[in-house]
Structure formats: structure tokens, C-alpha cells
Short mmCIF file of N, CA and C in Angstrom, two decimals:
data_model
loop_
_atom_site.label_atom_id
_atom_site.label_comp_id
_atom_site.label_asym_id
_atom_site.label_seq_id
_atom_site.Cartn_x
_atom_site.Cartn_y
_atom_site.Cartn_z
N MET A 1 -15.56 143.71 140.05
CA MET A 1 -16.84 143.92 140.72
C MET A 1 -17.42 145.23 140.18
N SER A 2 -18.70 145.20 139.88
CA SER A 2 -19.36 146.41 139.39
C SER A 2 -19.53 147.40 140.54
N GLU A 3 -19.82 148.65 140.20
CA GLU A 3 -20.03 149.67 141.23
C GLU A 3 -21.23 149.32 142.10
N THR A 4 -22.28 148.81 141.50
CA THR A 4 -23.48 148.42 142.25
C THR A 4 -23.15 147.30 143.23
N GLU A 5 -22.40 146.30 142.77
CA GLU A 5 -21.99 145.21 143.66
C GLU A 5 -21.14 145.73 144.81
N PHE A 6 -20.22 146.64 144.50
CA PHE A 6 -19.39 147.21 145.55
C PHE A 6 -20.24 147.97 146.56
N LEU A 7 -21.14 148.81 146.08
CA LEU A 7 -21.98 149.61 146.98
C LEU A 7 -22.83 148.72 147.89
N ASP A 8 -23.37 147.64 147.34
CA ASP A 8 -24.16 146.70 148.15
C ASP A 8 -23.28 146.03 149.20
N LEU A 9 -22.09 145.61 148.81
CA LEU A 9 -21.17 144.96 149.74
C LEU A 9 -20.69 145.93 150.81
N ALA A 10 -20.37 147.15 150.42
CA ALA A 10 -19.92 148.16 151.38
C ALA A 10 -21.02 148.48 152.38
N ASP A 11 -22.25 148.62 151.89
CA ASP A 11 -23.39 148.90 152.76
C ASP A 11 -23.59 147.76 153.76
N SER A 12 -23.50 146.55 153.28
CA SER A 12 -23.63 145.38 154.14
C SER A 12 -22.51 145.33 155.19
N THR A 13 -21.30 145.64 154.78
CA THR A 13 -20.16 145.65 155.70
C THR A 13 -20.35 146.69 156.79
N LEU A 14 -20.75 147.90 156.40
CA LEU A 14 -20.99 148.95 157.40
C LEU A 14 -22.11 148.55 158.35
N GLY A 15 -23.14 147.93 157.83
CA GLY A 15 -24.25 147.46 158.66
C GLY A 15 -23.82 146.39 159.65
N THR A 16 -22.95 145.49 159.20
CA THR A 16 -22.43 144.44 160.08
C THR A 16 -21.60 145.02 161.21
N ILE A 17 -20.75 145.98 160.87
CA ILE A 17 -19.91 146.63 161.90
C ILE A 17 -20.80 147.38 162.90
N GLU A 18 -21.75 148.14 162.40
CA GLU A 18 -22.65 148.90 163.28
C GLU A 18 -23.44 147.98 164.20
N ALA A 19 -24.00 146.91 163.64
CA ALA A 19 -24.78 145.97 164.46
C ALA A 19 -23.90 145.31 165.53
N ALA A 20 -22.68 144.96 165.18
CA ALA A 20 -21.77 144.33 166.15
C ALA A 20 -21.42 145.30 167.27
N MET A 21 -21.14 146.54 166.93
CA MET A 21 -20.80 147.53 167.96
C MET A 21 -22.01 147.83 168.84
N ASP A 22 -23.18 147.93 168.23
CA ASP A 22 -24.41 148.15 169.02
C ASP A 22 -24.66 146.99 169.98
N ARG A 23 -24.43 145.76 169.50
CA ARG A 23 -24.61 144.58 170.35
C ARG A 23 -23.63 144.60 171.52
N LEU A 24 -22.36 144.92 171.26
CA LEU A 24 -21.36 145.00 172.32
C LEU A 24 -21.71 146.09 173.32
N ASN A 25 -22.28 147.18 172.84
CA ASN A 25 -22.73 148.25 173.73
C ASN A 25 -23.89 147.76 174.60
N ASP A 26 -24.86 147.09 173.98
CA ASP A 26 -26.02 146.57 174.72
C ASP A 26 -25.62 145.53 175.77
N GLU A 27 -24.55 144.76 175.47
CA GLU A 27 -24.06 143.74 176.39
C GLU A 27 -23.09 144.31 177.43
N ASP A 28 -22.93 145.63 177.45
CA ASP A 28 -22.04 146.33 178.38
C ASP A 28 -20.57 145.89 178.27
N VAL A 29 -20.18 145.48 177.06
CA VAL A 29 -18.77 145.15 176.82
C VAL A 29 -17.98 146.43 176.63
N ILE A 30 -18.57 147.38 175.90
CA ILE A 30 -17.90 148.64 175.61
C ILE A 30 -18.97 149.72 175.46
N ASP A 31 -18.63 150.94 175.88
CA ASP A 31 -19.58 152.05 175.83
C ASP A 31 -19.32 152.87 174.57
N VAL A 32 -20.12 152.60 173.52
CA VAL A 32 -19.96 153.30 172.25
C VAL A 32 -21.31 153.79 171.75
N GLU A 33 -21.22 154.76 170.87
CA GLU A 33 -22.41 155.24 170.16
C GLU A 33 -22.07 155.26 168.68
N CYS A 34 -22.89 154.62 167.88
CA CYS A 34 -22.67 154.57 166.44
C CYS A 34 -23.64 155.52 165.75
N LYS A 35 -23.11 156.24 164.76
CA LYS A 35 -23.93 157.12 163.93
C LYS A 35 -23.59 156.80 162.48
N ARG A 36 -24.63 156.58 161.70
CA ARG A 36 -24.42 156.25 160.29
C ARG A 36 -25.08 157.30 159.42
N SER A 37 -24.32 157.78 158.46
CA SER A 37 -24.84 158.73 157.49
C SER A 37 -24.35 158.28 156.12
N GLY A 38 -25.23 157.65 155.35
CA GLY A 38 -24.86 157.16 154.03
C GLY A 38 -23.74 156.13 154.10
N ASN A 39 -22.63 156.46 153.48
CA ASN A 39 -21.50 155.52 153.43
C ASN A 39 -20.48 155.75 154.54
N VAL A 40 -20.86 156.49 155.58
CA VAL A 40 -19.95 156.80 156.68
C VAL A 40 -20.53 156.29 158.00
N LEU A 41 -19.72 155.51 158.72
CA LEU A 41 -20.09 155.03 160.05
C LEU A 41 -19.12 155.62 161.05
N GLU A 42 -19.66 156.34 162.02
CA GLU A 42 -18.86 156.96 163.08
C GLU A 42 -19.11 156.19 164.38
N ILE A 43 -18.02 155.67 164.96
CA ILE A 43 -18.09 154.95 166.22
C ILE A 43 -17.42 155.81 167.27
N GLU A 44 -18.20 156.30 168.24
CA GLU A 44 -17.64 157.16 169.28
C GLU A 44 -17.54 156.38 170.59
N PHE A 45 -16.38 156.45 171.21
CA PHE A 45 -16.13 155.81 172.49
C PHE A 45 -16.47 156.83 173.58
N ILE A 46 -17.54 156.56 174.30
CA ILE A 46 -18.12 157.52 175.22
C ILE A 46 -17.15 157.90 176.34
N ASP A 47 -16.41 156.94 176.87
CA ASP A 47 -15.53 157.22 178.02
C ASP A 47 -14.45 158.25 177.72
N ASN A 48 -13.94 158.27 176.48
CA ASN A 48 -12.84 159.20 176.19
C ASN A 48 -13.10 160.12 174.99
N GLY A 49 -14.25 159.95 174.34
CA GLY A 49 -14.61 160.83 173.22
C GLY A 49 -13.88 160.55 171.92
N SER A 50 -13.02 159.54 171.90
CA SER A 50 -12.31 159.23 170.65
C SER A 50 -13.27 158.56 169.67
N LYS A 51 -12.89 158.54 168.40
CA LYS A 51 -13.76 157.99 167.37
C LYS A 51 -12.97 157.12 166.40
N ILE A 52 -13.70 156.19 165.81
CA ILE A 52 -13.23 155.45 164.65
C ILE A 52 -14.26 155.73 163.56
N ILE A 53 -13.78 156.11 162.40
CA ILE A 53 -14.65 156.38 161.26
C ILE A 53 -14.38 155.32 160.19
N VAL A 54 -15.44 154.68 159.72
CA VAL A 54 -15.33 153.70 158.65
C VAL A 54 -16.20 154.19 157.50
N ASN A 55 -15.63 154.25 156.31
CA ASN A 55 -16.43 154.68 155.17
C ASN A 55 -16.00 153.97 153.90
N SER A 56 -16.90 153.95 152.94
CA SER A 56 -16.61 153.32 151.66
C SER A 56 -16.16 154.38 150.66
N GLN A 57 -15.27 153.97 149.79
CA GLN A 57 -14.78 154.82 148.72
C GLN A 57 -15.08 154.11 147.40
N ALA A 58 -16.24 154.41 146.83
CA ALA A 58 -16.70 153.71 145.63
C ALA A 58 -15.74 153.84 144.44
N PRO A 59 -15.19 155.02 144.16
CA PRO A 59 -14.31 155.12 142.99
C PRO A 59 -13.10 154.17 143.06
N LEU A 60 -12.61 153.92 144.27
CA LEU A 60 -11.46 153.03 144.46
C LEU A 60 -11.87 151.62 144.86
N GLN A 61 -13.15 151.44 145.13
CA GLN A 61 -13.69 150.16 145.64
C GLN A 61 -12.93 149.72 146.89
N GLU A 62 -12.82 150.65 147.84
CA GLU A 62 -12.12 150.38 149.10
C GLU A 62 -12.98 150.81 150.28
N MET A 63 -12.68 150.21 151.43
CA MET A 63 -13.22 150.65 152.71
C MET A 63 -12.07 151.37 153.41
N TRP A 64 -12.36 152.53 153.97
CA TRP A 64 -11.33 153.30 154.66
C TRP A 64 -11.67 153.38 156.14
N VAL A 65 -10.64 153.34 156.98
CA VAL A 65 -10.79 153.44 158.42
C VAL A 65 -9.87 154.54 158.93
N ALA A 66 -10.43 155.44 159.74
CA ALA A 66 -9.64 156.46 160.42
C ALA A 66 -9.79 156.23 161.92
N ALA A 67 -8.65 156.11 162.60
CA ALA A 67 -8.63 155.86 164.05
C ALA A 67 -7.51 156.70 164.67
N LYS A 68 -7.43 156.67 165.99
CA LYS A 68 -6.38 157.42 166.67
C LYS A 68 -4.99 157.03 166.16
N SER A 69 -4.82 155.76 165.84
CA SER A 69 -3.51 155.27 165.43
C SER A 69 -3.20 155.48 163.94
N GLY A 70 -4.16 156.00 163.18
CA GLY A 70 -3.88 156.28 161.78
C GLY A 70 -5.03 155.98 160.85
N GLY A 71 -4.73 156.06 159.55
CA GLY A 71 -5.71 155.78 158.51
C GLY A 71 -5.34 154.52 157.76
N PHE A 72 -6.35 153.75 157.36
CA PHE A 72 -6.11 152.45 156.74
C PHE A 72 -7.08 152.24 155.58
N HIS A 73 -6.60 151.59 154.52
CA HIS A 73 -7.41 151.31 153.34
C HIS A 73 -7.52 149.81 153.15
N TYR A 74 -8.73 149.34 152.82
CA TYR A 74 -9.00 147.90 152.66
C TYR A 74 -9.65 147.66 151.30
N LYS A 75 -9.12 146.70 150.58
CA LYS A 75 -9.64 146.31 149.27
C LYS A 75 -10.12 144.87 149.35
N ARG A 76 -11.15 144.53 148.59
CA ARG A 76 -11.73 143.19 148.62
C ARG A 76 -10.80 142.21 147.91
N ALA A 77 -10.50 141.11 148.58
CA ALA A 77 -9.66 140.05 148.00
C ALA A 77 -10.04 138.73 148.64
N ASP A 78 -10.33 137.74 147.84
CA ASP A 78 -10.68 136.40 148.34
C ASP A 78 -11.80 136.43 149.37
N GLY A 79 -12.81 137.29 149.13
CA GLY A 79 -13.97 137.34 150.01
C GLY A 79 -13.77 138.08 151.32
N ARG A 80 -12.65 138.80 151.45
CA ARG A 80 -12.37 139.55 152.69
C ARG A 80 -11.86 140.94 152.33
N TRP A 81 -12.01 141.87 153.28
CA TRP A 81 -11.45 143.20 153.12
C TRP A 81 -10.02 143.17 153.66
N ILE A 82 -9.03 143.40 152.78
CA ILE A 82 -7.62 143.27 153.14
C ILE A 82 -6.92 144.63 153.06
N ASN A 83 -6.13 144.94 154.10
CA ASN A 83 -5.37 146.19 154.15
C ASN A 83 -4.40 146.24 152.97
N THR A 84 -4.40 147.35 152.27
CA THR A 84 -3.58 147.49 151.07
C THR A 84 -2.09 147.62 151.39
N ARG A 85 -1.75 147.84 152.65
CA ARG A 85 -0.33 147.98 153.02
C ARG A 85 0.22 146.76 153.76
N ASP A 86 -0.51 146.28 154.76
CA ASP A 86 0.08 145.22 155.59
C ASP A 86 -0.63 143.87 155.50
N GLY A 87 -1.70 143.78 154.70
CA GLY A 87 -2.38 142.51 154.51
C GLY A 87 -3.31 142.09 155.63
N SER A 88 -3.51 142.95 156.64
CA SER A 88 -4.42 142.60 157.74
C SER A 88 -5.87 142.65 157.24
N GLU A 89 -6.75 141.97 157.96
CA GLU A 89 -8.17 141.89 157.60
C GLU A 89 -8.95 142.96 158.36
N LEU A 90 -9.95 143.54 157.72
CA LEU A 90 -10.71 144.66 158.28
C LEU A 90 -11.28 144.38 159.66
N PHE A 91 -12.00 143.28 159.85
CA PHE A 91 -12.66 143.04 161.13
C PHE A 91 -11.65 142.76 162.24
N ALA A 92 -10.55 142.09 161.91
CA ALA A 92 -9.49 141.86 162.90
C ALA A 92 -8.85 143.19 163.29
N ALA A 93 -8.60 144.04 162.30
CA ALA A 93 -8.01 145.35 162.58
C ALA A 93 -8.96 146.22 163.41
N LEU A 94 -10.24 146.21 163.06
CA LEU A 94 -11.22 146.99 163.83
C LEU A 94 -11.31 146.48 165.27
N SER A 95 -11.18 145.18 165.46
CA SER A 95 -11.19 144.62 166.81
C SER A 95 -10.03 145.19 167.62
N THR A 96 -8.86 145.23 167.01
CA THR A 96 -7.67 145.77 167.69
C THR A 96 -7.82 147.26 167.95
N LEU A 97 -8.26 148.00 166.95
CA LEU A 97 -8.43 149.45 167.10
C LEU A 97 -9.46 149.79 168.17
N ALA A 98 -10.60 149.10 168.15
CA ALA A 98 -11.65 149.35 169.15
C ALA A 98 -11.19 148.95 170.54
N SER A 99 -10.42 147.88 170.64
CA SER A 99 -9.88 147.47 171.95
C SER A 99 -8.95 148.53 172.49
N GLU A 100 -8.09 149.07 171.63
CA GLU A 100 -7.15 150.11 172.04
C GLU A 100 -7.88 151.38 172.48
N GLN A 101 -8.83 151.82 171.68
CA GLN A 101 -9.52 153.07 171.97
C GLN A 101 -10.57 152.93 173.05
N GLY A 102 -11.13 151.73 173.20
CA GLY A 102 -12.17 151.52 174.20
C GLY A 102 -11.67 151.01 175.52
N GLY A 103 -10.41 150.56 175.58
CA GLY A 103 -9.84 150.12 176.84
C GLY A 103 -10.31 148.76 177.32
N THR A 104 -10.90 147.97 176.42
CA THR A 104 -11.35 146.62 176.78
C THR A 104 -11.27 145.75 175.53
N THR A 105 -11.23 144.45 175.71
CA THR A 105 -11.11 143.56 174.57
C THR A 105 -12.40 143.53 173.75
N VAL A 106 -12.26 143.80 172.47
CA VAL A 106 -13.39 143.80 171.54
C VAL A 106 -13.07 142.80 170.43
N LEU A 107 -14.03 141.97 170.10
CA LEU A 107 -13.86 141.01 169.01
C LEU A 107 -15.01 141.17 168.02
N LEU A 108 -14.67 141.62 166.82
CA LEU A 108 -15.65 141.79 165.75
C LEU A 108 -15.43 140.71 164.71
N LYS A 109 -16.52 140.14 164.22
CA LYS A 109 -16.44 139.09 163.19
C LYS A 109 -17.29 139.51 162.00
N PRO A 110 -16.82 139.15 160.81
CA PRO A 110 -17.61 139.49 159.60
C PRO A 110 -18.93 138.73 159.54
#
């Protein structure tokens, strides 16, 4: 994948995550505030002040996630973002992380 293709895909992925979290906030599923600055998306859980940070790493063509439970790297494979260590999928992992940090069940879909 070219750098331009990666940047477009990463931007789209961050936009999808942000829109999903904003929708869940509007539906009163979870109380979050999203802030986006370039290739970095910050999701803050209002009730406890914890955050999940999702950002793209163009040189490595990866999406990185930082959460209370640790840091995770995702590389594109077969049309999905796959964890480079355990093979989990980005949106499934974000659902679990957001559920843990937000204290309610969150389901994010690509």
C-alpha cells in the first residue's frame, strides 16, 4: 500500500471511530468526549477521566492504540486492522477497551 493510500485509510478509520463514539455519546450509551488533531484521536471517558488514544503511524503503516490496559499496534491484513501480537481486530479490541474504561458495554463496528 502506498503512503497516500495508507493515510487515506487511516484518516477514514479514525473518522469512523470518532463518529461511532460520538453516536454512542448522543444515544447516552457512554459519556465520552472525542478530540481529533490530525492523525490523533483522543477519547476521554468523562465519568473517570481515563482516555484511549488512537493514532496512525505512517512510517510503519500501523494504527496504534494506548489505553489503561496497555499499548497495541494494528497492521492492515485482509481488509482489517489486525493486532501485530495477538491477532485481534481493531474495532473488536476498541469495543472491549471502551467497555472496560467506560463501565458499560460498547460495540464498535468498522
